[in-house]
PDB file of C-alpha atoms in Angstrom:
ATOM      1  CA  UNK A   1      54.693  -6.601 173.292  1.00  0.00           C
ATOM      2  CA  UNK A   2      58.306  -5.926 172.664  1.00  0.00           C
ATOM      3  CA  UNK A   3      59.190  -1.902 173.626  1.00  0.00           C
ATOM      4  CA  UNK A   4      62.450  -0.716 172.867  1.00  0.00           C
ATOM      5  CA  UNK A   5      64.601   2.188 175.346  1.00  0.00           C
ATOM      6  CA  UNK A   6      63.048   4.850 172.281  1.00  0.00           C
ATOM      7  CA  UNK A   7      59.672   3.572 172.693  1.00  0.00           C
ATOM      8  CA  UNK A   8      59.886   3.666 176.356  1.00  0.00           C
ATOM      9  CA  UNK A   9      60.931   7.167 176.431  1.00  0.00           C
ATOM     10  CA  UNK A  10      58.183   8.619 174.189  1.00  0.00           C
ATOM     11  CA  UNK A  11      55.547   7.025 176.444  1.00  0.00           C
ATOM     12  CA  UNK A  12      57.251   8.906 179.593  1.00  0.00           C
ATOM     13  CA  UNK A  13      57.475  11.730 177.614  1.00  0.00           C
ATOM     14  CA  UNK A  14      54.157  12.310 176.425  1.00  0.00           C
ATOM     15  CA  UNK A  15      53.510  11.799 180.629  1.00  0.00           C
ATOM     16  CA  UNK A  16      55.252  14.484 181.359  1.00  0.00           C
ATOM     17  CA  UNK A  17      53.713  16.692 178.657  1.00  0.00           C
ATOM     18  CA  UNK A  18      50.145  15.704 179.986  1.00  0.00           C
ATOM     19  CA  UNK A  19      51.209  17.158 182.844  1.00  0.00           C
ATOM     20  CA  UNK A  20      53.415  20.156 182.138  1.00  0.00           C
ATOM     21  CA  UNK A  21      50.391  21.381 179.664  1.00  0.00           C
ATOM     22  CA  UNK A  22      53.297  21.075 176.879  1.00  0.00           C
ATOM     23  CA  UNK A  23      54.058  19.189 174.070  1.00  0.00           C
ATOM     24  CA  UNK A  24      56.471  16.146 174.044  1.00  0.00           C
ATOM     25  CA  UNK A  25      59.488  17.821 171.771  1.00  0.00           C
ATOM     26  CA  UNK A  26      59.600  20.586 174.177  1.00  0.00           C
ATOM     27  CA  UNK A  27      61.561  19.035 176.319  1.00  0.00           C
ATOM     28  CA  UNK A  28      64.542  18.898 173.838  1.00  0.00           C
ATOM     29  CA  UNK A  29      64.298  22.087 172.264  1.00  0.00           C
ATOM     30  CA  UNK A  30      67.775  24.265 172.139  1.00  0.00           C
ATOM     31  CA  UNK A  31      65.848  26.578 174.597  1.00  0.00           C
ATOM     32  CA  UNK A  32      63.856  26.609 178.169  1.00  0.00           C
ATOM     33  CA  UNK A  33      60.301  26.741 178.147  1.00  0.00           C
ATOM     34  CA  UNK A  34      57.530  28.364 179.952  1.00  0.00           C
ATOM     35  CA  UNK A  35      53.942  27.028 179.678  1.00  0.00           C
ATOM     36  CA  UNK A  36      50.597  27.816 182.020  1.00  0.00           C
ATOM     37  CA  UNK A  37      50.041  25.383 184.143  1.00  0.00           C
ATOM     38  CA  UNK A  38      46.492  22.890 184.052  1.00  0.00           C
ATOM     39  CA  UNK A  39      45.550  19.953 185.860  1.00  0.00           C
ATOM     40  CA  UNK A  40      44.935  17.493 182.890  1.00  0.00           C
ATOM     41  CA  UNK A  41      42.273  14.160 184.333  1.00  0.00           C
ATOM     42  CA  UNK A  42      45.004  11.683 183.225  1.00  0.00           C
ATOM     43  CA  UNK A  43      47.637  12.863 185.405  1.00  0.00           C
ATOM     44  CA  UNK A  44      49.633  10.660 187.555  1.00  0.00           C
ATOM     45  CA  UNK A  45      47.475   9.849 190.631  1.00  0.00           C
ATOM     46  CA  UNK A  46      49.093  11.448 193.255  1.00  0.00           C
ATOM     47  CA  UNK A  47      48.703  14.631 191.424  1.00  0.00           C
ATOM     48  CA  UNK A  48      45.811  16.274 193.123  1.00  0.00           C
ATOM     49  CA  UNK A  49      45.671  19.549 192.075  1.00  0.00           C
ATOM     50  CA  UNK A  50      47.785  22.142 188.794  1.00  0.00           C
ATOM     51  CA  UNK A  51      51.330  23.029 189.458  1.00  0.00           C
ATOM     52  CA  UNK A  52      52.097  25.903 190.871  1.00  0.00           C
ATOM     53  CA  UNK A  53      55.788  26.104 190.204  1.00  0.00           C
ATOM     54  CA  UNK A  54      57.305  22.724 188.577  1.00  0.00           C
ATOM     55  CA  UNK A  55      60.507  22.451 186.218  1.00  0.00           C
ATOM     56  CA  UNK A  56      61.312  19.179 184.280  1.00  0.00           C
ATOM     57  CA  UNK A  57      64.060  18.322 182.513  1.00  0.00           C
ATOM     58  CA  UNK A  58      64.791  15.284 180.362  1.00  0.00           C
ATOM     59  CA  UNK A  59      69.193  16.640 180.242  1.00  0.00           C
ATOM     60  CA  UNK A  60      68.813  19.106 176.986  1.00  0.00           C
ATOM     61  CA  UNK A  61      66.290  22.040 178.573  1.00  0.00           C
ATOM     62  CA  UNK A  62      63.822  23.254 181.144  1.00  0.00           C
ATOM     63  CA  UNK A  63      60.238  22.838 181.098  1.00  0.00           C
ATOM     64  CA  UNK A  64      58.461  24.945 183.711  1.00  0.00           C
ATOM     65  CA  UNK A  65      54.670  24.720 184.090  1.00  0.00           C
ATOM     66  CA  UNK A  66      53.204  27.690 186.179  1.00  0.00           C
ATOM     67  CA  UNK A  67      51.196  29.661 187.832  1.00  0.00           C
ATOM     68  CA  UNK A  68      50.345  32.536 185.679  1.00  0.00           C
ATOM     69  CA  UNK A  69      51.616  35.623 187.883  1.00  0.00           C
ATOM     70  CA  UNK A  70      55.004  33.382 188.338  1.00  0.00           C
ATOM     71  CA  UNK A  71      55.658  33.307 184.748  1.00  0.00           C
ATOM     72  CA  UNK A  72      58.559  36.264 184.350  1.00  0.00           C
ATOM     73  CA  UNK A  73      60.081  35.055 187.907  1.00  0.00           C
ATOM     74  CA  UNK A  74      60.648  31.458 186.979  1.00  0.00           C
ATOM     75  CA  UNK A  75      61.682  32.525 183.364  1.00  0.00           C
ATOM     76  CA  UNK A  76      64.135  34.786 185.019  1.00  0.00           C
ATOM     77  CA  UNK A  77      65.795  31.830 186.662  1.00  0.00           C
ATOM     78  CA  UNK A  78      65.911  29.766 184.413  1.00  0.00           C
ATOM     79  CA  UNK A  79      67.636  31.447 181.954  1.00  0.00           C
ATOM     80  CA  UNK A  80      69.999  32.987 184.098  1.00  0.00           C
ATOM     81  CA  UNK A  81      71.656  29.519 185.636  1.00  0.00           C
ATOM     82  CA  UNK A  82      72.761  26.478 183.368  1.00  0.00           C
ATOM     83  CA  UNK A  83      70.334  23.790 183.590  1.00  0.00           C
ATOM     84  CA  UNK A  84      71.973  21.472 186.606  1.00  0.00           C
ATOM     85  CA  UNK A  85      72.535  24.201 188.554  1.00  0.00           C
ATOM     86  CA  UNK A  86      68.593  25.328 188.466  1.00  0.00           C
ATOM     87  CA  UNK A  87      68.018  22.235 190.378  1.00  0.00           C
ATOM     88  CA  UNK A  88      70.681  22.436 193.243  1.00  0.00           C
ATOM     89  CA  UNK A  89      72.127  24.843 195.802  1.00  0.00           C
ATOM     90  CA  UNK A  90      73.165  27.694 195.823  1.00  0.00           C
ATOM     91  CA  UNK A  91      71.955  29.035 192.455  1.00  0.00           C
ATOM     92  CA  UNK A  92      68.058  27.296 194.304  1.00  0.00           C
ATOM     93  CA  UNK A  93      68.068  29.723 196.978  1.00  0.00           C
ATOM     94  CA  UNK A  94      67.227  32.277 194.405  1.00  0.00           C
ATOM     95  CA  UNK A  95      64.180  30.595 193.371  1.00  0.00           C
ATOM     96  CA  UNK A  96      63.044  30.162 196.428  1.00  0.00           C
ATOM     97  CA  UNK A  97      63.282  33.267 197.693  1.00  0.00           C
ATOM     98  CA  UNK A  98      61.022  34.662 194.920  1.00  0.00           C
ATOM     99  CA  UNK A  99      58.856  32.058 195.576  1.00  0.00           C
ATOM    100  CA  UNK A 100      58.256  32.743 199.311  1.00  0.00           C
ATOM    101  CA  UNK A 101      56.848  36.452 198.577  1.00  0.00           C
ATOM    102  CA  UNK A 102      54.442  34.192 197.045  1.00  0.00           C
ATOM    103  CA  UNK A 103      53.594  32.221 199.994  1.00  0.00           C
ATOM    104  CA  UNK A 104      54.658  29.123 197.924  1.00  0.00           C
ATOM    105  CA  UNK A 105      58.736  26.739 199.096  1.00  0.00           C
ATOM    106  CA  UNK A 106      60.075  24.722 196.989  1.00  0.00           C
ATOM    107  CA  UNK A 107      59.416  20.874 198.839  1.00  0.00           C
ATOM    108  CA  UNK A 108      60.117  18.218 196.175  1.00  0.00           C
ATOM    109  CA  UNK A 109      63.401  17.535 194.262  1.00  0.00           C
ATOM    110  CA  UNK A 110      63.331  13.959 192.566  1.00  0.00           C
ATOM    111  CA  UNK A 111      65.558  11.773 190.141  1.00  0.00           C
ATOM    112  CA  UNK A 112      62.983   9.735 188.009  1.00  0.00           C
ATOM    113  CA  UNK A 113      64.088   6.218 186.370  1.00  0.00           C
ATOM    114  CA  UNK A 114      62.656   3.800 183.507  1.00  0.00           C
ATOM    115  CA  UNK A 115      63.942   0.360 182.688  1.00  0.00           C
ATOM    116  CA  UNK A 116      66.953  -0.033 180.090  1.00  0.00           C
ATOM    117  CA  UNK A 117      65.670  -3.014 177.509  1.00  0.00           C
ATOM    118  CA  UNK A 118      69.351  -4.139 177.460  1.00  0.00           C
ATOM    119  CA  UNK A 119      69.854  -4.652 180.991  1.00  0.00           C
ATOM    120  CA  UNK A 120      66.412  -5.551 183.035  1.00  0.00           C
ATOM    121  CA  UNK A 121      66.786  -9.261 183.890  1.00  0.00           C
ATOM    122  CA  UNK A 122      65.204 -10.710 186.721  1.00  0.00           C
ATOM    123  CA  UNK A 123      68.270 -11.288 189.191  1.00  0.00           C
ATOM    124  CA  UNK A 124      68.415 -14.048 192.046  1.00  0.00           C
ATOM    125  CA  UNK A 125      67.710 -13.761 195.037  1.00  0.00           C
ATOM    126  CA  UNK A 126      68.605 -16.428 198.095  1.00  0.00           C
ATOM    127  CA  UNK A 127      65.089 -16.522 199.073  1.00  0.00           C
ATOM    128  CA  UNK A 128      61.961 -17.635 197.894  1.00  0.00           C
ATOM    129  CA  UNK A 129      59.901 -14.859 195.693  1.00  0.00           C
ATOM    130  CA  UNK A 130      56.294 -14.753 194.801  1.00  0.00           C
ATOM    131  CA  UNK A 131      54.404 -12.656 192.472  1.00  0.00           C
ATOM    132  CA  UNK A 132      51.806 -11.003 194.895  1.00  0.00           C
ATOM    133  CA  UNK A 133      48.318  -9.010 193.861  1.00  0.00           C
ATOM    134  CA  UNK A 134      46.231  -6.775 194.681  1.00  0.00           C
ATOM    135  CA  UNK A 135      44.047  -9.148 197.213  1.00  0.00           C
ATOM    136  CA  UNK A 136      47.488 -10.414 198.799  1.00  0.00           C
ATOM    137  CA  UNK A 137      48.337  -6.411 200.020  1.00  0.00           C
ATOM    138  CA  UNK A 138      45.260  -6.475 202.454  1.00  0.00           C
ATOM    139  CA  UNK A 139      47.156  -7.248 205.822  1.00  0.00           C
ATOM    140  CA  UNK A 140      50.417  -5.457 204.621  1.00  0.00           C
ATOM    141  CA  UNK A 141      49.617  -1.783 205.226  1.00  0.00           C
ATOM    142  CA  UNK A 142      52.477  -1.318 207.624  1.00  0.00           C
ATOM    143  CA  UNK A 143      55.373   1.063 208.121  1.00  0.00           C
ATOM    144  CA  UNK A 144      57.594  -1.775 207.343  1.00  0.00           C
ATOM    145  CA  UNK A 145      56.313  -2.032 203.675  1.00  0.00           C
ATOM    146  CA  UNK A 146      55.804   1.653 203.780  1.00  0.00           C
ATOM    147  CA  UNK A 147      57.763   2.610 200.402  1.00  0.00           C
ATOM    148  CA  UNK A 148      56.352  -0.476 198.507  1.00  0.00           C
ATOM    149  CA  UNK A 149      52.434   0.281 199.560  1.00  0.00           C
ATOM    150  CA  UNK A 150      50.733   3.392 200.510  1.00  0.00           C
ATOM    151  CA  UNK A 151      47.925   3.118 202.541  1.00  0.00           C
ATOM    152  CA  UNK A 152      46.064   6.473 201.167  1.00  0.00           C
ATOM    153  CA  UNK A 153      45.949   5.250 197.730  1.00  0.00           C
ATOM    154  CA  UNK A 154      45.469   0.956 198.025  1.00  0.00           C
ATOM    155  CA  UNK A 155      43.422   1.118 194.898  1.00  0.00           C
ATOM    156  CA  UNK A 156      46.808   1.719 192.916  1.00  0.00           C
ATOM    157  CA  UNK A 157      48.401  -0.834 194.592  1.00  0.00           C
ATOM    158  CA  UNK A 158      47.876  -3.539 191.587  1.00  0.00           C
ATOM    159  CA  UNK A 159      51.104  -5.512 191.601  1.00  0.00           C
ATOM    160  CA  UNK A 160      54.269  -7.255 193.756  1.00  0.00           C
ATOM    161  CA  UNK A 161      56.722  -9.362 194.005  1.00  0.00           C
ATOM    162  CA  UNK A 162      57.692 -10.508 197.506  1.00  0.00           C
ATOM    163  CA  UNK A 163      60.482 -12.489 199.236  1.00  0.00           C
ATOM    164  CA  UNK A 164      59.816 -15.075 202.201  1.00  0.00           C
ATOM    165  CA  UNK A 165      62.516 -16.709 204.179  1.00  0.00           C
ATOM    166  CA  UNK A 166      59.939 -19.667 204.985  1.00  0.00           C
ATOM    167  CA  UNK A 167      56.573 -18.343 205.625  1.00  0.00           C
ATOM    168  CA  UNK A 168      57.779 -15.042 206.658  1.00  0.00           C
ATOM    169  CA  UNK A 169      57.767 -12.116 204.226  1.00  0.00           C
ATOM    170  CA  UNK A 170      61.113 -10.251 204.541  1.00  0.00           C
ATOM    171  CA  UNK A 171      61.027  -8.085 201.250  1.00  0.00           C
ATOM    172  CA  UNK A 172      58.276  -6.508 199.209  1.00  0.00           C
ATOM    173  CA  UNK A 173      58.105  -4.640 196.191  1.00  0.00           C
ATOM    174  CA  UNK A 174      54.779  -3.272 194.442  1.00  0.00           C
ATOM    175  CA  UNK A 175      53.906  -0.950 191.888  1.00  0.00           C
ATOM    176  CA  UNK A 176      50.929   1.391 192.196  1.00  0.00           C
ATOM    177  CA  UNK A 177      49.084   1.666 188.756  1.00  0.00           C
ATOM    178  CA  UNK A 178      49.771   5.767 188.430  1.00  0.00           C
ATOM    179  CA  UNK A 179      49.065   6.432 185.487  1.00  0.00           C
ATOM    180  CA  UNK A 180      47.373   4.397 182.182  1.00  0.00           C
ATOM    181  CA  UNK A 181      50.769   3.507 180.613  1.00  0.00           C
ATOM    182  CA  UNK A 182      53.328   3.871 183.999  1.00  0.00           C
ATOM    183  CA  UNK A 183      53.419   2.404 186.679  1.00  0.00           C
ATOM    184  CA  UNK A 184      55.888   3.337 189.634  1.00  0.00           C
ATOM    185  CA  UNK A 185      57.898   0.651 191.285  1.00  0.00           C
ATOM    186  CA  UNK A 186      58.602   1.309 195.563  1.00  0.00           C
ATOM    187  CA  UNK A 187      60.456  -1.412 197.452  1.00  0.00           C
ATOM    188  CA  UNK A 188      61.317  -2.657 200.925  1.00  0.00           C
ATOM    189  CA  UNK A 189      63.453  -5.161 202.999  1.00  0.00           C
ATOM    190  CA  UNK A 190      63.548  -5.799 206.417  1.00  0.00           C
ATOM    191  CA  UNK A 191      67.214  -4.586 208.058  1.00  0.00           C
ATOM    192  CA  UNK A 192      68.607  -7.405 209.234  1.00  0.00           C
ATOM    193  CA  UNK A 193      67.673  -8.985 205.698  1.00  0.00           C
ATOM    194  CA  UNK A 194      69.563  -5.864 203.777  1.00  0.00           C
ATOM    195  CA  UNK A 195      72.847  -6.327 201.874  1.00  0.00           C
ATOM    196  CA  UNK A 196      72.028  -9.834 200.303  1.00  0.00           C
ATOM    197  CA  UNK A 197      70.738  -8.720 196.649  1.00  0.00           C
ATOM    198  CA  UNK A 198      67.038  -8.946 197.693  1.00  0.00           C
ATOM    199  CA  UNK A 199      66.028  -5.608 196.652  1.00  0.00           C
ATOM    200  CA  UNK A 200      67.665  -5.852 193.082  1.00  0.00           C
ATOM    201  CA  UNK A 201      66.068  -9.094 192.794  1.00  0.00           C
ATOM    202  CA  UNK A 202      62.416  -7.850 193.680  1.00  0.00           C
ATOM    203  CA  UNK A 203      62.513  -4.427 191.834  1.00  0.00           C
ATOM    204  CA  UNK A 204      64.144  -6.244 188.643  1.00  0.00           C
ATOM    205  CA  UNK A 205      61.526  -9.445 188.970  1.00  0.00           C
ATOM    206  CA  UNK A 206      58.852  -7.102 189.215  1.00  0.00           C
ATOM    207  CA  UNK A 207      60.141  -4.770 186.455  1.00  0.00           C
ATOM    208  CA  UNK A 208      59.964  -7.351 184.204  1.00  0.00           C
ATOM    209  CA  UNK A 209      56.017  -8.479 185.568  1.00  0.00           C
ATOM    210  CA  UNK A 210      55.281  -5.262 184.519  1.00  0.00           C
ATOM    211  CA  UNK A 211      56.519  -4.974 181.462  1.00  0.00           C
ATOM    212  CA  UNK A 212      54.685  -8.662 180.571  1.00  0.00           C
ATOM    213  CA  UNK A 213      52.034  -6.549 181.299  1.00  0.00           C
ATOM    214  CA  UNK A 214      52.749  -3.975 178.333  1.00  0.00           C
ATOM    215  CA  UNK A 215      53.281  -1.290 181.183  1.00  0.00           C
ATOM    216  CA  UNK A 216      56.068   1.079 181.445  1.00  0.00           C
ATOM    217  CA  UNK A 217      58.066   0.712 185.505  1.00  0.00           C
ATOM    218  CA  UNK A 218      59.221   3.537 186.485  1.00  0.00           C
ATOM    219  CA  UNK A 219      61.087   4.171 189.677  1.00  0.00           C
ATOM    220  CA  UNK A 220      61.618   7.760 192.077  1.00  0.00           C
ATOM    221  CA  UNK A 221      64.480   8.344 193.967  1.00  0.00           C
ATOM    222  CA  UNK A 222      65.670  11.499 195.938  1.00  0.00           C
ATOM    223  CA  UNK A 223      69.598  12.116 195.022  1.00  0.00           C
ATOM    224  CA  UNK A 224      70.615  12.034 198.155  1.00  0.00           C
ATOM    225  CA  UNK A 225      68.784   8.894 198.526  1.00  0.00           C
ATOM    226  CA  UNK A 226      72.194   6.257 197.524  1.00  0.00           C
ATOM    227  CA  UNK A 227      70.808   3.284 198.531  1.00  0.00           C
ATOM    228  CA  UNK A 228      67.799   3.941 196.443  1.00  0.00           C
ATOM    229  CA  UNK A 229      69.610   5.060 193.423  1.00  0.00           C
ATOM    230  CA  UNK A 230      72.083   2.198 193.325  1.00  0.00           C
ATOM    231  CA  UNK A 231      69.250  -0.465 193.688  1.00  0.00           C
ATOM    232  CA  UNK A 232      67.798   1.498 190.500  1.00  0.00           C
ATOM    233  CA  UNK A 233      70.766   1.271 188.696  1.00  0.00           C
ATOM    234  CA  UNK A 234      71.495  -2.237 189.437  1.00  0.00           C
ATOM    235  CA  UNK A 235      68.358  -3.142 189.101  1.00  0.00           C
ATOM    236  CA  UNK A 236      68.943  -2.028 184.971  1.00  0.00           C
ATOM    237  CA  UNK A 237      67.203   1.436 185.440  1.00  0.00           C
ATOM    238  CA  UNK A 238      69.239   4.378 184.402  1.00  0.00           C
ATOM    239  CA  UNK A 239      67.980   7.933 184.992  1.00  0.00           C
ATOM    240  CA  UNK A 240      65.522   9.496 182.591  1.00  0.00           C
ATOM    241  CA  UNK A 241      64.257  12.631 184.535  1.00  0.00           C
ATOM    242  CA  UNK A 242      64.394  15.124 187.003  1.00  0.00           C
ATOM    243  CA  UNK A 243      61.539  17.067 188.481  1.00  0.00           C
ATOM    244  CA  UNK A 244      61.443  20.285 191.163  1.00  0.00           C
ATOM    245  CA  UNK A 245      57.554  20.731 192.396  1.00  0.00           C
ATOM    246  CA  UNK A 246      56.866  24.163 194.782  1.00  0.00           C
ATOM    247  CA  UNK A 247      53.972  23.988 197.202  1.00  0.00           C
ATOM    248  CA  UNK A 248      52.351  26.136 199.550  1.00  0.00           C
ATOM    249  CA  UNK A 249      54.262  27.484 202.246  1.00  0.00           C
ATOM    250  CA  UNK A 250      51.739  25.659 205.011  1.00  0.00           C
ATOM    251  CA  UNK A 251      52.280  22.254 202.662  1.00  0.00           C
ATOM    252  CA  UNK A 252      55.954  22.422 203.398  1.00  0.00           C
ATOM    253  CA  UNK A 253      55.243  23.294 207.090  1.00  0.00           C
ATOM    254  CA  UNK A 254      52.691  20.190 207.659  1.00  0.00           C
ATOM    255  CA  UNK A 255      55.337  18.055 206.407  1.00  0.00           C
ATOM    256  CA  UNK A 256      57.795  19.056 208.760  1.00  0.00           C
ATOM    257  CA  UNK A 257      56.211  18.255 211.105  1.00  0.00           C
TER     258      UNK A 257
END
C-alpha cells in the first residue's frame, strides 16, 4: 500500500494523541496545550505507566500531558519561553526545578524521525545483507546488538536486516513492533566495521521491509547523539518530533547508576 509523507504523518500523529490524551490537530493549534494525562492500552510498548510530566511538539506548539496538581506549573512554562527553548538549557532548569518539589527530574529528551517517501531507497552496502526474523534474534541478545534488540521486550523484536562479512554478522538492524501502526527502527555495527555505509544501508533496507509491510518506521535519536542523527538523515528520515518525559526522582537516580 502506497503512503504518502501526509499520510505518514497523520498515523504518527494520531500516536501521539493516544498518548498525550489529546486530539491529533492539537498539536498545530496557534496555542500550547494542556491536557490530563491517561495511560491509553494502545500505547507504545515501552510505555508502562501515564505521564507524569511530558511535552510534545510536532514545530508549531506544545502539547503537555500531566499530572493533575502539575497543571498551572507546566502551563506556566510553557507559555513563558518560545517553544525551542522549552526543550533546552537554560530556560529547562526552570522546569525542573518546579518539578523536583514534586519529587519528579526531567530524564528523557528525544528527536523522533519517520521516513520521507521521496528519499527512502535501500542503499548498498559492501557486504552481504539478509532480511532476519523474529526466530533468527534468539542467540543475538548481546551488548553488541544492544540498540537493535532489547532483551526485556524480545516479543517486539519482529523484524531485521543484517550484514555478514562471510558467515560473521557485523551489522544488525531490527525494529520492535511498538505500536499497531509504528514500528521503531534501532541499529548496530561492529567498530572496526563503522564508516563504510553499513548502517545507512541496514536502517534504509529495513525501512523499506517495513513499509512492504504497510507499517510506519520510525527512528529515536538523542540530539546530542550525531552519529545517530546523521545515519537518520541519510538514511531518508527527516525529523518529525520532539518529546521531553519527567520521571520520578528515584527513576532518574537508578539510571545513574
Amino acid at each position: 500500500m502506497y503512503m504518502s509523507n501526509q499520510d505518514i504523518l497523520k498515523i504518527a500523529l494520531q500516536q501521539s494523541a493516544i498518548e498525550c490524551n489529546c486530539n491529533p490537530e492539537d498539536f498545530f493549534e496557534d496555542e500550547n496545550k494542556i491536557v490530563t494525562a491517561q495511560f491509553p492500552e494502545n500505547a507504545r510498548k515501552y510505555l508502562t505507566e501515564p505521564f507524569e510530566c511530558q511535552l510534545v511538539s510536532y514545530g508549531t506548539n506544545i502539547v503537555a500531558s500531566v499530572r493533575e496538581d502539575l497543571t498551572d506549573v507546566v502551563r506556566d512554562y510553557i507559555n513563558k519561553y518560545p517553544i525551542e527553548h522549552c526543550f533546552e538549557t537554560p530556560n529547562l532548569h526552570v522546569l525542573n526545578d518546579e518539578l523536583q518539589k514534586h519529587d519528579l527530574r526531567i530524564c528523557f529528551m528525544a528527536e523522533y524521525f519517520l521516513p520521507d517517501v521521496e528519499k527512502i531507497k535501500r542503499l548498498e552496502c559492501p557486504y552481504e545483507m539478509r532480511v532476519l526474523i523474529q526466530e533468527d534474534f534468539q542467540n543475538l541478545y548481546v551488548p553488541e546488538w544492544g540498540n537493535a534488540l532489547c532483551e526485556k521486550r524480545k516479543e517486539l523484536d519482529v523484524l531485521g536486516v543484517g550484514a555478514y562479512d562471510g558467515g560473521k554478522l557485523i551489522g544488525l538492524a531490527a525494529c520492535s513492533a511498538d505500536c499497531d501502526s509504528m514500528w521503531q527502527i534501532g541499529v548496530d555495527v561492529l567498530p572496526e566495521y563503522r564508516r563504510q555505509g553499513i548502517a545507512s544501508a541496514l536502517t534504509s533496507s529495513l525501512a523499506v521491509e517495513i513499509m512492504e509491510r504497510d507499517k510506519i518506521p520510525f527512528y529515536c535519536a538523542a540530539w546530542s547523539n550525531l552519529k545517530s542523527v546523521r545515519n537518520a538523515i541519510k538514511s531518508g528520515f527527516r525529523p518529525a518530533w520532539i518529546e521531553m518525559t519527567a520521571k520520578s526522582r528515584a527513576f532518574v537516580d537508578e539510571m545513574n547508576q
